[in-house]
Coordinates of C-alpha atoms in Angstrom, one line a residue:
R1 CA 13.7 13.5 16.5
R2 CA 13.4 9.2 16.0
S3 CA 14.3 7.5 12.8
H4 CA 11.6 5.9 10.8
L5 CA 13.3 2.2 12.3
A6 CA 13.3 3.5 15.4
Y7 CA 10.2 4.8 15.7
T8 CA 8.3 2.0 14.2
D9 CA 10.1 0.2 16.9
H10 CA 8.6 2.0 19.7
M11 CA 5.6 1.4 18.0
A12 CA 5.7 -1.7 17.5
T13 CA 6.0 -3.1 20.8
A14 CA 3.0 -0.6 21.9
R15 CA 1.3 -2.6 18.8
V16 CA -0.5 0.7 18.3
P17 CA -1.4 1.6 14.6
L18 CA -0.2 4.4 12.6
R19 CA -2.0 6.1 10.9
A20 CA 0.2 8.3 7.8
C21 CA -0.4 11.5 6.5
L22 CA -0.4 12.6 3.3
R23 CA -0.7 16.5 1.9
A24 CA -2.8 16.4 -1.7
S25 CA 0.3 19.0 -2.0
S26 CA 2.9 16.2 -1.8
P27 CA 4.1 15.1 -5.3
G28 CA 3.1 11.4 -5.9
H29 CA -0.7 12.6 -4.8
P30 CA -3.5 12.4 -7.5
A31 CA -4.3 16.3 -6.8
S32 CA -0.7 17.4 -7.1
R33 CA -0.9 16.4 -11.0
P34 CA -1.3 18.9 -13.9
G35 CA -4.8 19.9 -14.0
A36 CA -5.8 18.9 -10.5
S37 CA -8.6 20.3 -8.7
P38 CA -7.8 20.9 -5.0
S39 CA -9.8 18.5 -2.8
A40 CA -11.4 19.9 0.1
S41 CA -10.7 16.6 2.0
A42 CA -6.6 17.1 1.5
I43 CA -5.2 16.8 4.6
A44 CA -3.6 21.2 5.6
R45 CA -0.5 21.5 6.0
P46 CA 2.3 20.0 7.9
P47 CA 4.8 21.1 10.6
T48 CA 8.3 21.1 10.1
K49 CA 9.1 19.6 13.3
I50 CA 8.3 17.2 16.1
R51 CA 9.2 17.3 19.7
G52 CA 9.0 14.9 23.0
V53 CA 6.9 11.6 22.6
P54 CA 3.7 11.7 21.3
R55 CA 1.0 11.4 23.6
F56 CA -1.9 8.3 23.4
G57 CA -4.8 10.2 22.3
Q58 CA -2.5 13.0 20.5
R59 CA -2.1 12.8 16.6
V60 CA 1.3 13.8 15.7
V61 CA 2.1 15.0 12.0
C62 CA 5.8 14.9 10.9
A63 CA 7.8 16.5 7.9
S64 CA 6.7 15.6 4.5
A65 CA 8.9 15.2 1.7
P66 CA 10.3 17.3 -0.2
P67 CA 8.5 18.6 -3.9
G68 CA 9.5 16.8 -6.8
S69 CA 11.4 13.9 -5.0
L70 CA 7.9 11.3 -5.6
A71 CA 7.1 12.6 -8.5
D72 CA 10.9 12.2 -10.2
M73 CA 11.4 8.1 -9.2
Q74 CA 10.2 5.5 -12.2
V75 CA 8.1 2.9 -11.5
T76 CA 7.3 0.2 -14.2
L77 CA 6.3 -3.1 -13.7
V78 CA 7.0 -5.4 -16.8
S79 CA 4.4 -8.6 -17.5
V80 CA 5.9 -11.5 -19.6
D81 CA 4.3 -14.5 -21.1
V82 CA 6.4 -17.1 -21.2
T83 CA 6.4 -20.1 -23.4
P84 CA 5.2 -23.0 -22.0
G85 CA 8.7 -25.1 -21.2
D86 CA 11.1 -22.0 -20.7
E87 CA 10.1 -20.7 -17.7
E88 CA 12.8 -21.6 -15.7
D89 CA 15.2 -20.3 -18.5
F90 CA 13.9 -16.8 -18.3
A91 CA 14.0 -16.5 -14.8
S92 CA 17.7 -18.0 -15.0
E93 CA 18.0 -15.0 -17.7
S94 CA 16.2 -12.5 -15.3
I95 CA 18.0 -13.3 -12.1
A96 CA 20.8 -12.7 -13.6
N97 CA 19.7 -9.9 -15.7
A98 CA 18.4 -7.9 -12.3
L99 CA 21.3 -8.9 -10.3
A100 CA 23.1 -6.3 -12.2
S101 CA 20.6 -4.1 -12.5
V102 CA 19.9 -3.9 -8.6
E103 CA 23.9 -2.2 -8.4
E104 CA 23.4 0.4 -11.2
P105 CA 23.4 3.6 -9.1
D106 CA 20.3 5.2 -9.8
N107 CA 18.5 2.0 -9.3
C108 CA 15.7 1.4 -6.5
R109 CA 14.7 -2.1 -6.7
F110 CA 14.7 -4.6 -9.4
D111 CA 12.2 -7.6 -8.4
V112 CA 11.0 -10.5 -10.8
L113 CA 8.1 -12.4 -9.9
R114 CA 6.5 -15.6 -10.9
A115 CA 2.6 -15.5 -11.1
V116 CA 0.9 -18.1 -8.6
E117 CA -1.6 -19.4 -10.7
D118 CA -0.1 -19.5 -13.7
P119 CA 3.3 -20.1 -13.3
S120 CA 4.2 -18.7 -17.1
K121 CA 3.4 -14.9 -16.3
F122 CA 6.2 -13.4 -14.7
L123 CA 6.5 -9.6 -13.6
L124 CA 9.9 -7.6 -13.2
V125 CA 9.1 -4.5 -11.1
E126 CA 12.0 -2.2 -12.2
I127 CA 12.4 1.0 -9.6
Y128 CA 14.6 3.9 -10.0
K129 CA 15.4 6.8 -8.4
T130 CA 15.5 9.4 -11.6
E131 CA 14.0 9.3 -15.2
S132 CA 17.7 9.5 -16.7
G133 CA 17.6 5.8 -13.8
P134 CA 15.7 3.5 -16.6
A135 CA 17.5 5.2 -19.7
A136 CA 20.9 4.3 -18.7
H137 CA 19.5 0.9 -17.7
K138 CA 18.9 -0.5 -21.6
E139 CA 21.9 1.4 -22.4
T140 CA 23.8 -1.9 -20.2
D141 CA 25.4 -4.9 -21.8
H142 CA 22.9 -7.0 -18.7
Y143 CA 20.0 -5.5 -20.3
A144 CA 21.2 -6.0 -23.4
Q145 CA 22.3 -9.7 -22.8
W146 CA 19.0 -10.0 -21.1
R147 CA 17.3 -8.7 -24.3
E148 CA 18.8 -10.8 -26.7
N149 CA 18.9 -14.1 -24.7
V150 CA 14.8 -14.6 -23.7
Q151 CA 13.5 -12.7 -26.8
D152 CA 12.3 -16.2 -28.2
M153 CA 11.1 -17.0 -25.2
M154 CA 8.5 -15.0 -24.7
A155 CA 4.6 -16.0 -25.9
T156 CA 3.7 -12.6 -26.7
P157 CA 5.0 -9.6 -26.6
R158 CA 6.3 -8.0 -22.9
S159 CA 4.2 -4.9 -22.0
A160 CA 5.0 -2.4 -19.7
R161 CA 2.9 -0.1 -17.9
K162 CA 4.5 3.1 -14.9
Y163 CA 3.0 4.0 -12.0
V164 CA 3.7 7.0 -9.5
P165 CA 4.7 7.0 -6.6
V166 CA 2.1 7.8 -3.3
Y167 CA 3.9 5.5 -0.5
P168 CA 6.5 5.2 0.5
W169 CA 8.2 8.4 1.3
P170 CA 11.9 7.9 -1.7
G171 CA 14.0 7.9 1.3
L172 CA 12.4 4.0 2.5
W173 CA 12.6 2.7 -0.9
G174 CA 16.7 1.6 -0.1
T175 CA 17.8 -1.5 -1.0
A176 CA 20.5 -4.1 0.7
A177 CA 23.0 -3.4 -3.4
A178 CA 22.0 0.7 -2.5
S179 CA 23.6 0.5 0.4
R180 CA 26.5 -1.1 -0.6
R181 CA 26.8 1.6 -3.0
A182 CA 26.2 4.4 -0.6
R183 CA 29.7 2.9 1.5
V184 CA 32.1 3.2 -1.4
P185 CA 34.3 6.0 -0.9
D186 CA 33.5 7.7 -3.5
S187 CA 33.3 11.2 -4.4
S188 CA 30.9 11.7 -6.4
A189 CA 28.6 9.5 -3.9
A190 CA 29.9 11.2 -1.0
A191 CA 28.8 14.5 -2.6
A192 CA 24.9 12.8 -3.8
A193 CA 24.9 11.2 0.2
A194 CA 25.1 14.6 1.7
D195 CA 22.8 16.6 -0.9
D196 CA 20.5 13.7 0.2
S197 CA 20.4 14.0 4.1
E198 CA 18.1 16.3 3.9
L199 CA 15.6 14.2 1.9
I200 CA 16.6 11.2 4.2
E201 CA 15.6 13.1 7.7
K202 CA 12.2 14.3 6.4
A203 CA 11.6 10.5 5.2
S204 CA 12.5 9.0 8.8
T205 CA 9.3 11.2 10.5
F206 CA 7.3 11.1 8.1
L207 CA 4.1 9.1 10.2
T208 CA 1.5 10.1 12.0
L209 CA -0.7 9.2 15.0
D210 CA -3.9 8.4 16.1
A211 CA -4.1 7.4 19.3
S212 CA -7.7 7.9 19.4
A213 CA -8.8 4.6 16.3
A214 CA -6.0 2.7 17.9
D215 CA -7.1 -1.2 19.6
A216 CA -4.8 -3.1 20.6
D217 CA -6.0 -5.8 21.9
S218 CA -7.8 -6.5 18.7
L219 CA -4.2 -6.0 16.9
G220 CA -2.6 -8.5 19.7
A221 CA -5.7 -11.1 19.1
A222 CA -5.3 -10.8 15.3
Y223 CA -1.4 -12.2 15.8
A224 CA -2.7 -15.0 18.4
N225 CA -5.1 -16.2 16.1
A226 CA -2.6 -16.4 12.7
D227 CA -2.6 -19.9 12.7
A228 CA -5.9 -20.3 12.4
L229 CA -6.5 -17.9 9.8
G230 CA -4.1 -19.3 8.2
A231 CA -6.0 -22.9 7.7
G232 CA -8.8 -22.1 5.0
F233 CA -4.9 -20.9 2.8
D234 CA -3.1 -23.1 0.4
I235 CA 0.0 -22.6 0.8
D236 CA 1.7 -25.4 -0.7
S237 CA 0.4 -23.1 -3.3
L238 CA 2.4 -20.0 -2.3
I239 CA 5.6 -22.2 -2.0
D240 CA 7.6 -22.4 -5.7
S241 CA 10.9 -24.6 -6.3
F242 CA 12.7 -22.8 -4.2
G243 CA 10.3 -22.9 -1.2
D244 CA 9.7 -19.2 -1.3
T245 CA 7.3 -18.3 1.6
K246 CA 6.4 -15.1 1.1
V247 CA 3.3 -13.5 0.3
I248 CA 3.3 -10.9 -3.0
T249 CA -0.1 -9.5 -3.7
H250 CA -0.7 -7.4 -5.7
V251 CA -4.3 -5.8 -5.0
H252 CA -5.5 -3.6 -7.8
V253 CA -8.2 -0.9 -7.7
S254 CA -10.1 1.2 -9.7
C255 CA -11.9 4.4 -7.9
V256 CA -14.8 6.0 -9.0
P257 CA -14.2 9.0 -10.3
G258 CA -13.5 12.0 -7.9
T259 CA -12.1 9.6 -4.9
E260 CA -8.7 9.5 -5.8
N261 CA -7.2 12.1 -2.9
A262 CA -9.6 9.8 -0.4
F263 CA -8.3 6.5 -1.5
A264 CA -5.0 7.6 -1.5
E265 CA -5.0 8.8 1.6
A266 CA -6.7 6.2 3.1
S267 CA -4.4 3.8 1.6
T268 CA -1.0 5.8 2.8
A269 CA -2.6 5.0 6.6
N270 CA -3.1 1.4 6.0
A271 CA -0.4 1.4 4.3
A272 CA 1.9 3.0 7.4
S273 CA 0.3 0.6 9.9
S274 CA 0.9 -2.8 8.4
V275 CA 4.0 -2.1 7.5
L276 CA 4.5 -2.5 11.3
E277 CA 2.8 -6.3 11.5
P278 CA 5.5 -8.5 12.6
G279 CA 4.6 -10.2 9.9
N280 CA 4.9 -7.9 7.0
L281 CA 7.5 -7.2 4.6
R282 CA 6.3 -4.1 2.6
F283 CA 3.2 -1.9 1.2
D284 CA 3.9 0.3 -0.8
V285 CA 0.8 1.9 -2.7
L286 CA 1.1 3.5 -6.1
N287 CA -0.5 5.3 -9.3
A288 CA -1.3 4.4 -12.4
A289 CA 0.6 7.5 -14.7
D290 CA -2.0 6.6 -17.4
D291 CA -5.4 7.0 -15.5
P292 CA -5.0 8.3 -11.4
R293 CA -7.9 6.4 -11.1
A294 CA -6.4 3.1 -10.9
F295 CA -4.0 2.3 -8.1
L296 CA -1.9 -0.7 -7.3
L297 CA -1.5 -1.6 -3.7
V298 CA 1.7 -3.8 -3.1
E299 CA 1.8 -6.5 -0.2
V300 CA 4.0 -8.2 0.5
Y301 CA 4.3 -10.9 3.8
D302 CA 6.8 -13.1 4.9
S303 CA 4.2 -16.2 5.6
P304 CA 0.4 -16.9 4.4
E305 CA 0.1 -16.7 8.3
A306 CA 1.2 -13.2 8.3
A307 CA -0.7 -12.2 5.3
A308 CA -4.0 -13.9 7.3
A309 CA -3.3 -12.0 10.7
H310 CA -3.8 -8.7 8.9
K311 CA -6.9 -9.0 7.2
Q312 CA -8.3 -8.7 11.3
T313 CA -6.0 -6.2 12.1
P314 CA -8.1 -2.8 13.5
H315 CA -6.1 -0.5 10.5
Y316 CA -6.8 -3.2 7.5
L317 CA -11.0 -3.4 9.1
E318 CA -11.5 0.3 9.3
W319 CA -9.8 1.3 5.4
R320 CA -12.2 -1.4 4.0
K321 CA -14.8 0.1 5.3
E322 CA -13.6 3.6 3.7
V323 CA -12.9 3.0 0.7
Q324 CA -15.6 0.3 -0.1
D325 CA -17.8 2.9 -1.7
M326 CA -14.3 4.6 -3.6
M327 CA -14.0 1.5 -5.9
A328 CA -15.7 0.8 -9.5
E329 CA -16.1 -2.6 -9.4
P330 CA -14.3 -5.1 -6.9
R331 CA -10.3 -5.2 -6.4
K332 CA -8.7 -8.0 -7.5
A333 CA -5.6 -9.6 -6.0
I334 CA -2.3 -11.2 -7.5
T335 CA -0.4 -13.3 -6.1
Y336 CA 3.4 -13.9 -6.7
V337 CA 6.1 -15.6 -5.5
A338 CA 9.4 -14.2 -5.7
R339 CA 12.4 -15.0 -8.0
F340 CA 15.0 -12.7 -7.3
P341 CA 15.3 -10.9 -4.8
E342 CA 14.7 -14.6 -1.9
D343 CA 15.9 -13.2 1.2
P344 CA 13.2 -11.9 3.6
G345 CA 16.1 -8.7 4.1
A346 CA 15.6 -8.0 0.4
W347 CA 11.9 -6.9 0.8
K348 CA 11.6 -5.4 4.2
M349 CA 11.6 -1.3 3.8
R350 CA 14.7 0.2 5.3
L351 CA 15.9 4.1 4.7
S352 CA 18.4 4.3 2.1
E353 CA 20.9 5.2 4.3
A354 CA 20.5 1.9 5.8

């Protein structure tokens, strides 16, 4: 069985888009929530094993994550309006808090983002493996220090919205800090790693291949034309004082009632193909905890040219066509620059054990 990273490297070399398998019964999928009715479009339960290398024209469905794993994850986006003139001080305090927070045992990610169009708006992306993570975070000294230091820098009270992760699977939320923690020779850490071994194995083989929809020539052409596609971008506005050229886009979508399951499936398929693009760092699909019709697509590319090339790929064009009638209103995109982490390697999707 191929690991996820080896498999995606193989597929990236072949330049074949992937289509992900998302069961309606999987945690994180809208249909899995209490009271949700089964969808006629739900994908059938996949087999638990795959053998051999997929042939072109053959769809291979891989093992899904065990129940409860995605549902246990806690994703919180904290929006902050900072008083004009306090932006850099707020950023410094938030980066210090984030540096300590990513070392917390339950933490998956802790990002500090600043809006491009309005530099006074910040977004803190806090992701934990279980519900105990956020509670433990609020008991830490670094959180208490951050809260005290920034309270007078906020123009309005901060607001938070919780999301349920749909993609990627739990074993693919790894960070550099998580990797360091995994290598600590601690008995409890070793026990946790043993408990997670089956989850990681399953998470590493969640992809499917739909070669009948593949268009390697079109995918290659998109990247060959990346320079021309990027010409319309205002690159300078995407570069902050630290010279960060990553393009981080949050796409907010409100679905027509009854289309939530289909949108989740189509968006997961698009995301699983998008993470194979040469310039992609992340492509997460989140579903609002307070509104199953609200989705957030987190797209991270290493340059404006790579972000522009994405819009020409076959999987994006297919996704746009498939979901255009599922949107209750035009989708809204907000572009951010990363204040933390800045290193592209800290953004790239990886196995938790990597």
